[in-house]
GROMACS .gro file of C-alpha atoms in nm:
model
  475
    1MET     CA    1   3.559   2.111   8.184
    2ARG     CA    2   3.644   2.312   8.476
    3ILE     CA    3   3.967   2.125   8.642
    4VAL     CA    4   4.129   2.232   8.957
    5VAL     CA    5   4.482   2.122   9.007
    6VAL     CA    6   4.614   2.099   9.375
    7GLY     CA    7   4.966   2.067   9.460
    8ASP     CA    8   5.334   2.172   9.463
    9THR     CA    9   5.467   2.389   9.174
   10LEU     CA   10   5.812   2.358   9.064
   11LEU     CA   11   6.053   2.544   8.796
   12ASP     CA   12   6.164   2.273   8.556
   13VAL     CA   13   6.442   2.360   8.309
   14ASP     CA   14   6.575   2.133   8.042
   15VAL     CA   15   6.919   2.226   7.916
   16ALA     CA   16   7.027   2.041   7.583
   17GLY     CA   17   7.341   2.065   7.381
   18THR     CA   18   7.605   1.871   7.225
   19SER     CA   19   7.950   1.729   7.355
   20ASP     CA   20   8.249   1.616   7.177
   21ARG     CA   21   8.542   1.736   7.440
   22LEU     CA   22   8.628   1.643   7.805
   23SER     CA   23   8.700   1.967   8.041
   24PRO     CA   24   9.062   2.033   8.076
   25ASP     CA   25   9.008   2.076   8.456
   26ALA     CA   26   8.856   1.731   8.518
   27PRO     CA   27   8.767   1.432   8.326
   28VAL     CA   28   8.385   1.556   8.275
   29PRO     CA   29   8.211   1.662   7.936
   30VAL     CA   30   8.196   2.003   7.812
   31VAL     CA   31   7.826   2.073   7.696
   32ASP     CA   32   7.811   2.332   7.424
   33VAL     CA   33   7.444   2.431   7.529
   34THR     CA   34   7.189   2.457   7.223
   35THR     CA   35   6.850   2.522   7.399
   36ASP     CA   36   6.746   2.598   7.773
   37ASP     CA   37   6.355   2.541   7.785
   38ARG     CA   38   6.167   2.644   8.111
   39ARG     CA   39   5.827   2.526   8.215
   40ALA     CA   40   5.619   2.488   8.511
   41GLY     CA   41   5.659   2.147   8.678
   42GLY     CA   42   5.489   1.947   8.927
   43ALA     CA   43   5.132   2.041   8.952
   44GLY     CA   44   5.197   2.337   8.699
   45LEU     CA   45   5.284   2.058   8.444
   46VAL     CA   46   4.936   1.908   8.493
   47ALA     CA   47   4.774   2.230   8.482
   48THR     CA   48   4.963   2.303   8.159
   49MET     CA   49   4.874   1.977   7.987
   50LEU     CA   50   4.486   2.027   8.065
   51VAL     CA   51   4.473   2.384   7.952
   52ARG     CA   52   4.643   2.277   7.637
   53ASP     CA   53   4.359   2.013   7.593
   54GLY     CA   54   4.120   2.312   7.611
   55HIS     CA   55   3.988   2.290   7.966
   56ASP     CA   56   3.926   2.578   8.212
   57VAL     CA   57   4.208   2.506   8.451
   58THR     CA   58   4.266   2.649   8.800
   59LEU     CA   59   4.601   2.587   9.001
   60VAL     CA   60   4.579   2.585   9.385
   61THR     CA   61   4.922   2.590   9.498
   62VAL     CA   62   5.181   2.795   9.699
   63LEU     CA   63   5.459   3.009   9.567
   64GLY     CA   64   5.787   3.182   9.721
   65ASP     CA   65   5.864   3.549   9.720
   66ASP     CA   66   6.122   3.566   9.452
   67SER     CA   67   6.198   3.620   9.082
   68ARG     CA   68   6.139   3.257   9.009
   69ALA     CA   69   5.782   3.254   9.125
   70GLN     CA   70   5.699   3.527   8.891
   71GLU     CA   71   5.863   3.339   8.621
   72LEU     CA   72   5.643   3.051   8.721
   73ARG     CA   73   5.321   3.261   8.690
   74ASP     CA   74   5.451   3.403   8.340
   75LEU     CA   75   5.464   3.025   8.204
   76LEU     CA   76   5.111   2.970   8.313
   77PRO     CA   77   4.938   3.257   8.114
   78ASP     CA   78   4.626   3.048   8.046
   79VAL     CA   79   4.596   2.909   8.418
   80THR     CA   80   4.416   3.070   8.685
   81VAL     CA   81   4.643   3.074   8.955
   82VAL     CA   82   4.529   3.090   9.334
   83ALA     CA   83   4.855   3.067   9.540
   84GLY     CA   84   4.929   3.104   9.899
   85PRO     CA   85   5.278   3.201  10.036
   86SER     CA   86   5.520   2.907  10.045
   87GLY     CA   87   5.753   3.049  10.288
   88ALA     CA   88   6.041   2.892  10.095
   89PRO     CA   89   6.246   2.980   9.770
   90THR     CA   90   6.092   2.839   9.437
   91PRO     CA   91   6.231   2.489   9.378
   92VAL     CA   92   6.425   2.433   9.066
   93LYS     CA   93   6.499   2.131   8.895
   94THR     CA   94   6.720   2.161   8.602
   95ARG     CA   95   6.831   1.842   8.343
   96VAL     CA   96   7.125   1.843   8.151
   97ARG     CA   97   7.096   1.635   7.813
   98VAL     CA   98   7.344   1.571   7.553
   99VAL     CA   99   7.131   1.462   7.242
  100ASP     CA  100   6.911   1.202   7.399
  101HIS     CA  101   7.128   1.128   7.679
  102ALA     CA  102   7.076   1.252   8.044
  103LEU     CA  103   7.392   1.383   8.180
  104VAL     CA  104   7.297   1.521   8.509
  105ARG     CA  105   6.994   1.677   8.727
  106ILE     CA  106   7.079   1.992   8.941
  107ASP     CA  107   6.820   2.066   9.227
  108GLU     CA  108   6.807   2.416   9.380
  109GLY     CA  109   6.612   2.532   9.673
  110CYS     CA  110   6.446   2.139   9.663
  111ALA     CA  111   6.479   2.096  10.048
  112THR     CA  112   6.148   1.989  10.199
  113PRO     CA  113   5.987   2.294  10.341
  114PRO     CA  114   5.744   2.328  10.654
  115VAL     CA  115   5.368   2.246  10.543
  116PRO     CA  116   5.235   2.583  10.416
  117GLU     CA  117   4.898   2.758  10.555
  118ALA     CA  118   4.609   2.751  10.303
  119THR     CA  119   4.447   3.052  10.243
  120ASP     CA  120   4.082   3.101  10.237
  121ALA     CA  121   4.099   3.175   9.858
  122MET     CA  122   4.299   2.822   9.805
  123THR     CA  123   4.026   2.641   9.974
  124ALA     CA  124   3.716   2.830   9.788
  125ALA     CA  125   3.884   2.769   9.468
  126LEU     CA  126   3.776   2.397   9.503
  127ASP     CA  127   3.417   2.481   9.463
  128ASP     CA  128   3.193   2.426   9.174
  129ALA     CA  129   3.477   2.197   8.998
  130ASP     CA  130   3.410   1.949   8.736
  131ALA     CA  131   3.700   1.734   8.878
  132ILE     CA  132   4.002   1.789   9.089
  133VAL     CA  133   4.359   1.659   9.060
  134VAL     CA  134   4.568   1.649   9.351
  135ALA     CA  135   4.942   1.640   9.234
  136ASP     CA  136   5.142   1.578   9.534
  137TYR     CA  137   5.514   1.634   9.479
  138GLY     CA  138   5.590   1.612   9.867
  139ARG     CA  139   5.654   1.987   9.955
  140GLY     CA  140   5.360   2.003  10.190
  141VAL     CA  141   5.078   2.177   9.998
  142ALA     CA  142   4.855   1.831  10.006
  143ALA     CA  143   4.927   1.817  10.375
  144ALA     CA  144   4.773   2.143  10.475
  145PRO     CA  145   4.502   2.065  10.726
  146ALA     CA  146   4.266   2.326  10.585
  147LEU     CA  147   4.306   2.206  10.212
  148ARG     CA  148   4.269   1.865  10.313
  149GLU     CA  149   3.930   1.925  10.493
  150ALA     CA  150   3.796   2.121  10.197
  151LEU     CA  151   3.906   1.830   9.961
  152ALA     CA  152   3.706   1.586  10.188
  153ARG     CA  153   3.421   1.809  10.189
  154VAL     CA  154   3.444   1.858   9.802
  155ALA     CA  155   3.492   1.477   9.741
  156GLU     CA  156   3.149   1.402   9.851
  157HIS     CA  157   3.014   1.524   9.525
  158THR     CA  158   3.297   1.586   9.278
  159PRO     CA  159   3.554   1.334   9.153
  160VAL     CA  160   3.898   1.380   9.300
  161VAL     CA  161   4.205   1.196   9.152
  162TRP     CA  162   4.521   1.194   9.378
  163ASP     CA  163   4.839   1.129   9.259
  164PRO     CA  164   5.060   1.057   9.591
  165HIS     CA  165   5.436   1.116   9.612
  166PRO     CA  166   5.644   0.897   9.849
  167LYS     CA  167   5.750   1.207  10.065
  168GLY     CA  168   5.394   1.331  10.076
  169ALA     CA  169   5.088   1.288  10.277
  170ALA     CA  170   4.836   1.029  10.224
  171PRO     CA  171   4.518   1.084   9.999
  172VAL     CA  172   4.210   1.214  10.195
  173PRO     CA  173   3.963   0.958  10.273
  174GLY     CA  174   3.650   0.973  10.053
  175ILE     CA  175   3.848   1.078   9.708
  176THR     CA  176   3.754   0.862   9.397
  177VAL     CA  177   4.063   0.727   9.292
  178ALA     CA  178   4.454   0.709   9.380
  179THR     CA  179   4.719   0.658   9.125
  180PRO     CA  180   5.051   0.554   9.289
  181ASN     CA  181   5.323   0.386   9.083
  182ALA     CA  182   5.452   0.053   9.185
  183ALA     CA  183   5.741   0.220   9.369
  184GLU     CA  184   5.506   0.453   9.580
  185ALA     CA  185   5.269   0.157   9.633
  186ARG     CA  186   5.560  -0.034   9.803
  187ARG     CA  187   5.650   0.258  10.003
  188PHE     CA  188   5.298   0.332  10.132
  189THR     CA  189   5.243  -0.046  10.212
  190ASP     CA  190   5.435  -0.336  10.366
  191VAL     CA  191   5.274  -0.627  10.153
  192GLU     CA  192   5.562  -0.872  10.146
  193GLY     CA  193   5.638  -0.773  10.507
  194HIS     CA  194   5.293  -0.863  10.625
  195GLY     CA  195   5.326  -1.258  10.538
  196VAL     CA  196   5.195  -1.202  10.199
  197PRO     CA  197   5.415  -1.442   9.961
  198VAL     CA  198   5.379  -1.213   9.634
  199ALA     CA  199   5.466  -1.500   9.415
  200THR     CA  200   5.170  -1.713   9.521
  201VAL     CA  201   4.916  -1.438   9.512
  202PRO     CA  202   4.628  -1.565   9.296
  203VAL     CA  203   4.545  -1.283   9.022
  204ALA     CA  204   4.202  -1.309   8.858
  205THR     CA  205   4.170  -1.305   8.481
  206VAL     CA  206   4.529  -1.138   8.357
  207PRO     CA  207   4.590  -1.293   8.022
  208PHE     CA  208   4.882  -1.090   7.934
  209ALA     CA  209   5.199  -1.297   7.943
  210THR     CA  210   5.435  -0.974   7.885
  211VAL     CA  211   5.336  -0.864   8.255
  212PRO     CA  212   5.553  -1.043   8.508
  213PHE     CA  213   5.319  -1.246   8.743
  214ALA     CA  214   5.517  -1.117   9.051
  215THR     CA  215   5.441  -0.770   8.939
  216VAL     CA  216   5.107  -0.791   8.880
  217ALA     CA  217   5.037  -0.995   9.207
  218PHE     CA  218   5.228  -0.735   9.400
  219ALA     CA  219   5.015  -0.457   9.238
  220THR     CA  220   4.688  -0.643   9.297
  221VAL     CA  221   4.752  -0.699   9.688
  222ALA     CA  222   4.895  -0.325   9.728
  223ALA     CA  223   4.600  -0.165   9.534
  224ALA     CA  224   4.351  -0.347   9.760
  225ALA     CA  225   4.544  -0.281  10.066
  226LEU     CA  226   4.563   0.084   9.992
  227VAL     CA  227   4.200   0.122   9.928
  228GLU     CA  228   4.142  -0.048  10.268
  229GLN     CA  229   4.427   0.180  10.426
  230TRP     CA  230   4.336   0.504  10.277
  231GLY     CA  231   3.963   0.464  10.294
  232VAL     CA  232   3.927   0.578   9.922
  233GLY     CA  233   3.694   0.463   9.647
  234ALA     CA  234   3.969   0.302   9.422
  235VAL     CA  235   4.328   0.277   9.373
  236ALA     CA  236   4.516   0.216   9.046
  237VAL     CA  237   4.889   0.108   9.086
  238THR     CA  238   5.067   0.244   8.742
  239LEU     CA  239   5.299  -0.015   8.585
  240GLY     CA  240   5.484   0.211   8.372
  241ASP     CA  241   5.458   0.116   7.974
  242ARG     CA  242   5.244  -0.215   8.108
  243GLY     CA  243   4.920  -0.036   8.223
  244ALA     CA  244   4.761  -0.027   8.559
  245LEU     CA  245   4.637  -0.251   8.829
  246LEU     CA  246   4.288  -0.127   8.959
  247ALA     CA  247   4.109  -0.220   9.274
  248ASP     CA  248   3.818  -0.083   9.425
  249ASP     CA  249   3.613  -0.067   9.754
  250ARG     CA  250   3.394  -0.355   9.610
  251SER     CA  251   3.676  -0.577   9.638
  252ASP     CA  252   3.713  -0.573   9.253
  253SER     CA  253   4.057  -0.584   9.092
  254ARG     CA  254   4.109  -0.567   8.721
  255PHE     CA  255   4.431  -0.517   8.487
  256VAL     CA  256   4.421  -0.219   8.253
  257PRO     CA  257   4.662  -0.276   7.975
  258ALA     CA  258   4.857   0.014   7.803
  259PRO     CA  259   4.852   0.008   7.432
  260SER     CA  260   5.159  -0.103   7.231
  261VAL     CA  261   5.398   0.184   7.217
  262THR     CA  262   5.767   0.298   7.203
  263ALA     CA  263   5.803   0.471   7.493
  264GLY     CA  264   5.984   0.806   7.515
  265ASP     CA  265   6.089   1.048   7.785
  266PRO     CA  266   5.886   0.924   8.093
  267CYS     CA  267   5.898   1.266   8.266
  268GLY     CA  268   5.530   1.350   8.330
  269ALA     CA  269   5.379   1.037   8.234
  270GLY     CA  270   5.218   1.004   8.572
  271ASP     CA  271   5.085   1.346   8.556
  272ARG     CA  272   4.933   1.277   8.210
  273LEU     CA  273   4.757   0.966   8.349
  274ALA     CA  274   4.617   1.140   8.637
  275ALA     CA  275   4.470   1.412   8.413
  276GLY     CA  276   4.338   1.172   8.174
  277VAL     CA  277   4.156   0.987   8.468
  278ALA     CA  278   4.008   1.321   8.580
  279VAL     CA  279   3.888   1.453   8.266
  280ALA     CA  280   3.708   1.115   8.202
  281LEU     CA  281   3.559   1.101   8.535
  282ALA     CA  282   3.422   1.495   8.494
  283GLY     CA  283   3.283   1.361   8.153
  284GLY     CA  284   3.074   1.096   8.349
  285ALA     CA  285   3.303   0.778   8.304
  286ASP     CA  286   3.307   0.541   8.561
  287VAL     CA  287   3.646   0.474   8.747
  288PRO     CA  288   3.730   0.160   8.521
  289ASP     CA  289   3.669   0.354   8.204
  290ALA     CA  290   3.823   0.671   8.334
  291VAL     CA  291   4.147   0.475   8.468
  292ALA     CA  292   4.170   0.317   8.091
  293ALA     CA  293   4.121   0.655   7.921
  294GLY     CA  294   4.401   0.786   8.164
  295VAL     CA  295   4.647   0.485   8.073
  296VAL     CA  296   4.585   0.569   7.696
  297ALA     CA  297   4.636   0.945   7.754
  298ALA     CA  298   4.995   0.848   7.927
  299SER     CA  299   5.088   0.604   7.632
  300GLU     CA  300   4.962   0.866   7.374
  301TYR     CA  301   5.208   1.124   7.562
  302LEU     CA  302   5.493   0.886   7.578
  303ALA     CA  303   5.465   0.775   7.217
  304ALA     CA  304   5.456   1.147   7.102
  305GLY     CA  305   5.783   1.208   7.257
  306GLY     CA  306   5.667   1.296   7.622
  307VAL     CA  307   5.719   1.635   7.773
  308THR     CA  308   5.936   1.790   7.475
  309ALA     CA  309   5.650   1.733   7.236
  310LEU     CA  310   5.402   1.879   7.457
  311PHE     CA  311   5.551   2.187   7.435
  312ALA     CA  312   5.648   2.189   7.063
  313ASP     CA  313   5.426   2.405   6.842
  314ASP     CA  314   5.567   2.348   6.525
  315GLY     CA  315   5.544   2.076   6.268
  316PRO     CA  316   5.263   1.831   6.178
  317ALA     CA  317   5.092   1.674   6.466
  318PRO     CA  318   5.198   1.303   6.471
  319LEU     CA  319   4.945   1.046   6.325
  320ARG     CA  320   4.730   0.895   6.573
  321VAL     CA  321   4.550   0.584   6.592
  322PRO     CA  322   4.201   0.601   6.770
  323GLY     CA  323   4.172   0.321   7.032
  324ALA     CA  324   4.511   0.187   6.993
  325ASP     CA  325   4.720   0.492   7.019
  326ARG     CA  326   5.021   0.352   6.803
  327ASP     CA  327   5.232   0.636   6.660
  328ALA     CA  328   5.315   0.550   6.279
  329LEU     CA  329   5.550   0.833   6.276
  330ARG     CA  330   5.775   0.723   6.521
  331THR     CA  331   5.758   0.382   6.415
  332VAL     CA  332   5.839   0.495   6.055
  333HIS     CA  333   6.139   0.712   6.183
  334GLU     CA  334   6.310   0.448   6.399
  335VAL     CA  335   6.286   0.193   6.086
  336ARG     CA  336   6.445   0.443   5.859
  337SER     CA  337   6.699   0.556   6.092
  338ALA     CA  338   6.807   0.202   6.118
  339GLY     CA  339   6.834   0.203   5.716
  340GLY     CA  340   6.524  -0.030   5.678
  341THR     CA  341   6.225  -0.022   5.458
  342VAL     CA  342   5.890   0.091   5.538
  343VAL     CA  343   5.600  -0.085   5.369
  344ALA     CA  344   5.232   0.025   5.369
  345THR     CA  345   4.895  -0.122   5.247
  346GLY     CA  346   4.540  -0.024   5.309
  347GLY     CA  347   4.157  -0.119   5.326
  348CYS     CA  348   3.861  -0.140   5.528
  349PHE     CA  349   3.942  -0.476   5.694
  350ASP     CA  350   3.595  -0.528   5.793
  351LEU     CA  351   3.549  -0.871   5.919
  352LEU     CA  352   3.933  -0.979   5.926
  353HIS     CA  353   3.966  -1.321   5.750
  354ALA     CA  354   4.220  -1.555   5.634
  355GLY     CA  355   4.276  -1.366   5.276
  356HIS     CA  356   4.353  -1.054   5.478
  357ALA     CA  357   4.606  -1.228   5.712
  358ARG     CA  358   4.793  -1.379   5.424
  359THR     CA  359   4.796  -1.040   5.235
  360LEU     CA  360   4.940  -0.851   5.521
  361SER     CA  361   5.181  -1.135   5.615
  362ALA     CA  362   5.308  -1.118   5.229
  363ALA     CA  363   5.321  -0.740   5.256
  364ARG     CA  364   5.517  -0.724   5.581
  365ALA     CA  365   5.775  -0.970   5.406
  366LEU     CA  366   5.852  -0.688   5.160
  367GLY     CA  367   6.010  -0.462   5.420
  368ASP     CA  368   6.120  -0.392   5.802
  369CYS     CA  369   5.775  -0.261   5.894
  370LEU     CA  370   5.415  -0.246   5.783
  371VAL     CA  371   5.189   0.025   5.832
  372VAL     CA  372   4.821  -0.008   5.751
  373CYS     CA  373   4.624   0.238   5.625
  374LEU     CA  374   4.270   0.196   5.751
  375ASN     CA  375   3.940   0.352   5.617
  376SER     CA  376   3.753   0.512   5.917
  377ASP     CA  377   3.394   0.431   5.969
  378SER     CA  378   3.265   0.735   5.775
  379SER     CA  379   3.485   0.642   5.499
  380VAL     CA  380   3.350   0.291   5.498
  381ARG     CA  381   3.010   0.407   5.492
  382ALA     CA  382   3.063   0.628   5.196
  383LEU     CA  383   3.233   0.331   5.008
  384LYS     CA  384   3.017   0.073   5.108
  385GLY     CA  385   2.669   0.188   5.206
  386PRO     CA  386   2.512   0.258   5.561
  387GLU     CA  387   2.480  -0.107   5.674
  388ARG     CA  388   2.896  -0.109   5.696
  389PRO     CA  389   3.105  -0.131   5.853
  390ILE     CA  390   3.037  -0.424   6.064
  391MET     CA  391   3.285  -0.388   6.308
  392THR     CA  392   3.393  -0.029   6.442
  393GLN     CA  393   3.720   0.145   6.351
  394ASP     CA  394   3.872   0.102   6.689
  395ASP     CA  395   3.804  -0.281   6.694
  396ARG     CA  396   3.918  -0.304   6.338
  397VAL     CA  397   4.240  -0.122   6.475
  398GLU     CA  398   4.303  -0.356   6.764
  399LEU     CA  399   4.257  -0.688   6.579
  400LEU     CA  400   4.506  -0.544   6.283
  401LEU     CA  401   4.734  -0.448   6.568
  402ALA     CA  402   4.710  -0.815   6.725
  403LEU     CA  403   4.883  -0.949   6.414
  404ASP     CA  404   5.246  -0.973   6.457
  405CYS     CA  405   5.282  -0.862   6.085
  406VAL     CA  406   5.155  -0.535   6.146
  407ASP     CA  407   5.342  -0.270   6.307
  408ALA     CA  408   5.111   0.026   6.304
  409VAL     CA  409   4.785   0.145   6.194
  410VAL     CA  410   4.670   0.488   6.017
  411VAL     CA  411   4.304   0.563   6.028
  412PHE     CA  412   4.184   0.806   5.746
  413ASP     CA  413   3.850   0.961   5.660
  414GLU     CA  414   3.887   1.031   5.298
  415HIS     CA  415   3.804   0.783   5.010
  416THR     CA  416   4.158   0.724   4.943
  417PRO     CA  417   4.472   0.697   5.169
  418ASP     CA  418   4.685   0.928   4.950
  419GLU     CA  419   4.692   1.217   5.215
  420ALA     CA  420   4.787   0.970   5.498
  421LEU     CA  421   5.042   0.823   5.258
  422ARG     CA  422   5.203   1.154   5.213
  423ARG     CA  423   5.244   1.217   5.559
  424PHE     CA  424   5.500   0.919   5.620
  425ARG     CA  425   5.585   0.856   5.255
  426PRO     CA  426   5.650   0.458   5.259
  427ASP     CA  427   5.900   0.300   5.034
  428VAL     CA  428   5.642   0.033   4.904
  429TRP     CA  429   5.283   0.035   4.881
  430ALA     CA  430   5.178  -0.338   4.881
  431LYS     CA  431   4.824  -0.454   4.746
  432GLY     CA  432   4.673  -0.764   4.710
  433GLY     CA  433   4.463  -0.805   4.400
  434ASP     CA  434   4.438  -0.958   4.013
  435TYR     CA  435   4.566  -0.657   3.866
  436THR     CA  436   4.907  -0.474   3.777
  437ALA     CA  437   5.093  -0.248   4.000
  438SER     CA  438   5.068   0.038   3.749
  439GLU     CA  439   4.691   0.014   3.760
  440LEU     CA  440   4.692   0.080   4.117
  441PRO     CA  441   4.545   0.431   4.184
  442GLU     CA  442   4.799   0.472   4.481
  443ALA     CA  443   5.101   0.446   4.206
  444ALA     CA  444   5.083   0.818   4.100
  445THR     CA  445   5.121   0.914   4.479
  446LEU     CA  446   5.401   0.684   4.559
  447ALA     CA  447   5.579   0.824   4.240
  448GLU     CA  448   5.603   1.173   4.402
  449TRP     CA  449   5.872   1.043   4.650
  450GLY     CA  450   6.014   0.761   4.446
  451GLY     CA  451   5.805   0.491   4.623
  452HIS     CA  452   5.727   0.178   4.444
  453VAL     CA  453   5.406  -0.018   4.408
  454VAL     CA  454   5.388  -0.409   4.432
  455THR     CA  455   5.103  -0.650   4.455
  456VAL     CA  456   5.097  -0.950   4.670
  457PRO     CA  457   4.920  -1.285   4.583
  458PHE     CA  458   4.558  -1.258   4.561
  459HIS     CA  459   4.327  -1.531   4.740
  460PRO     CA  460   4.016  -1.585   4.549
  461GLY     CA  461   3.694  -1.714   4.753
  462ARG     CA  462   3.773  -1.490   5.049
  463SER     CA  463   3.584  -1.158   5.075
  464THR     CA  464   3.429  -0.969   5.354
  465THR     CA  465   3.092  -0.925   5.160
  466ARG     CA  466   3.072  -1.286   5.113
  467LEU     CA  467   3.139  -1.350   5.488
  468ALA     CA  468   2.870  -1.096   5.606
  469ALA     CA  469   2.625  -1.245   5.380
  470ALA     CA  470   2.690  -1.603   5.501
  471LEU     CA  471   2.661  -1.502   5.862
  472GLU     CA  472   2.349  -1.281   5.812
  473HIS     CA  473   2.216  -1.613   5.645
  474VAL     CA  474   2.321  -1.826   5.950
  475GLY     CA  475   2.158  -1.539   6.183
   0.00000   0.00000   0.00000
């Protein structure tokens, strides 16, 4: 895809270190710096995300006339940068962390500058894009009149995703979807101030008890209000790790839940969501499906460790769960860090039945988390024939994760789960059956790291094949 990113670019610096003493000059910690990582922030981070996904990316922005502006260009080697003059120093945001704890953020040159002039090259760069992301960080690029006129013109035939900022400009009328978070939606609207008692707003079909009613109610009203106020096709109010509330210009609204993940550093999650929405729209998805794809992309980003993981080039990629996006390696790591026992089991789990539920529950009781190794669709076909599976792997993953006894799922393509097991090395491999543990083919694999194989009770008379045959007969 050719994606154009429009917005303010900053220099982000992450300083990390250790601290075991206080300064003799003042009661403040002394940080021994171990790493000093620099990256393009703001719209530059969105461009980096997209180019790392393999897209052809153009960044339309403004840059100062200083050494840090050149540093930003150097940090974006695979991005086509079309930049006009900012007339201001390059803004720098430095975060100082000790281990996993944020200590302080230092801002330099971050005062709001005058709205810049957009050059002809900047407006021309919008043409022929498959999608456009406006990443507004409140420094004036999205407020430039010539650029706004060009965006309004291009929005007539090109998907435009606008990620607004509380200090920034309102989205251009006619864009496809805006993605404010709840705090930004409150900034741009005065829902409660207009006599709408949030606690009594009816919310249609939101069967998710984990989402506070008042939060969803506010987002529902705010999203609909912003669609009208801004004159845009849709507004998705993002709700952090809960998901997003989408409203469109046809008065439809729906809740888009996020996959269950262990949230990491939230820096850049909104950028990841907007980028994911834009890519999905460029690929032909409708707005609801595109927002769902963006929510999954943001959840995946958080589960993988956030911006730090985005720039990590070493080590194996985390195990991903198609359709549900549960990071199994993170789950395993957290359980092990707490001294817990990791249990794994596996199978096709096509047409989940009572026998499966009992086996999984028994396996979970053996430790502190249960990871299910699930045969992919291609693996099931190879094992069971062209008529199987009955349910796709995405549906099977979702059903398994809906069980309280299942903590994570890993999908594998091979005939056996051995390679997947070697990635996270469970302490116990549990399997239901009427045979001994030593007969299980996974026993040799578990022995490589001292793991144990255990069988759990087998429940005769319950099988997917028998259930499928019965359903076919009924049909």
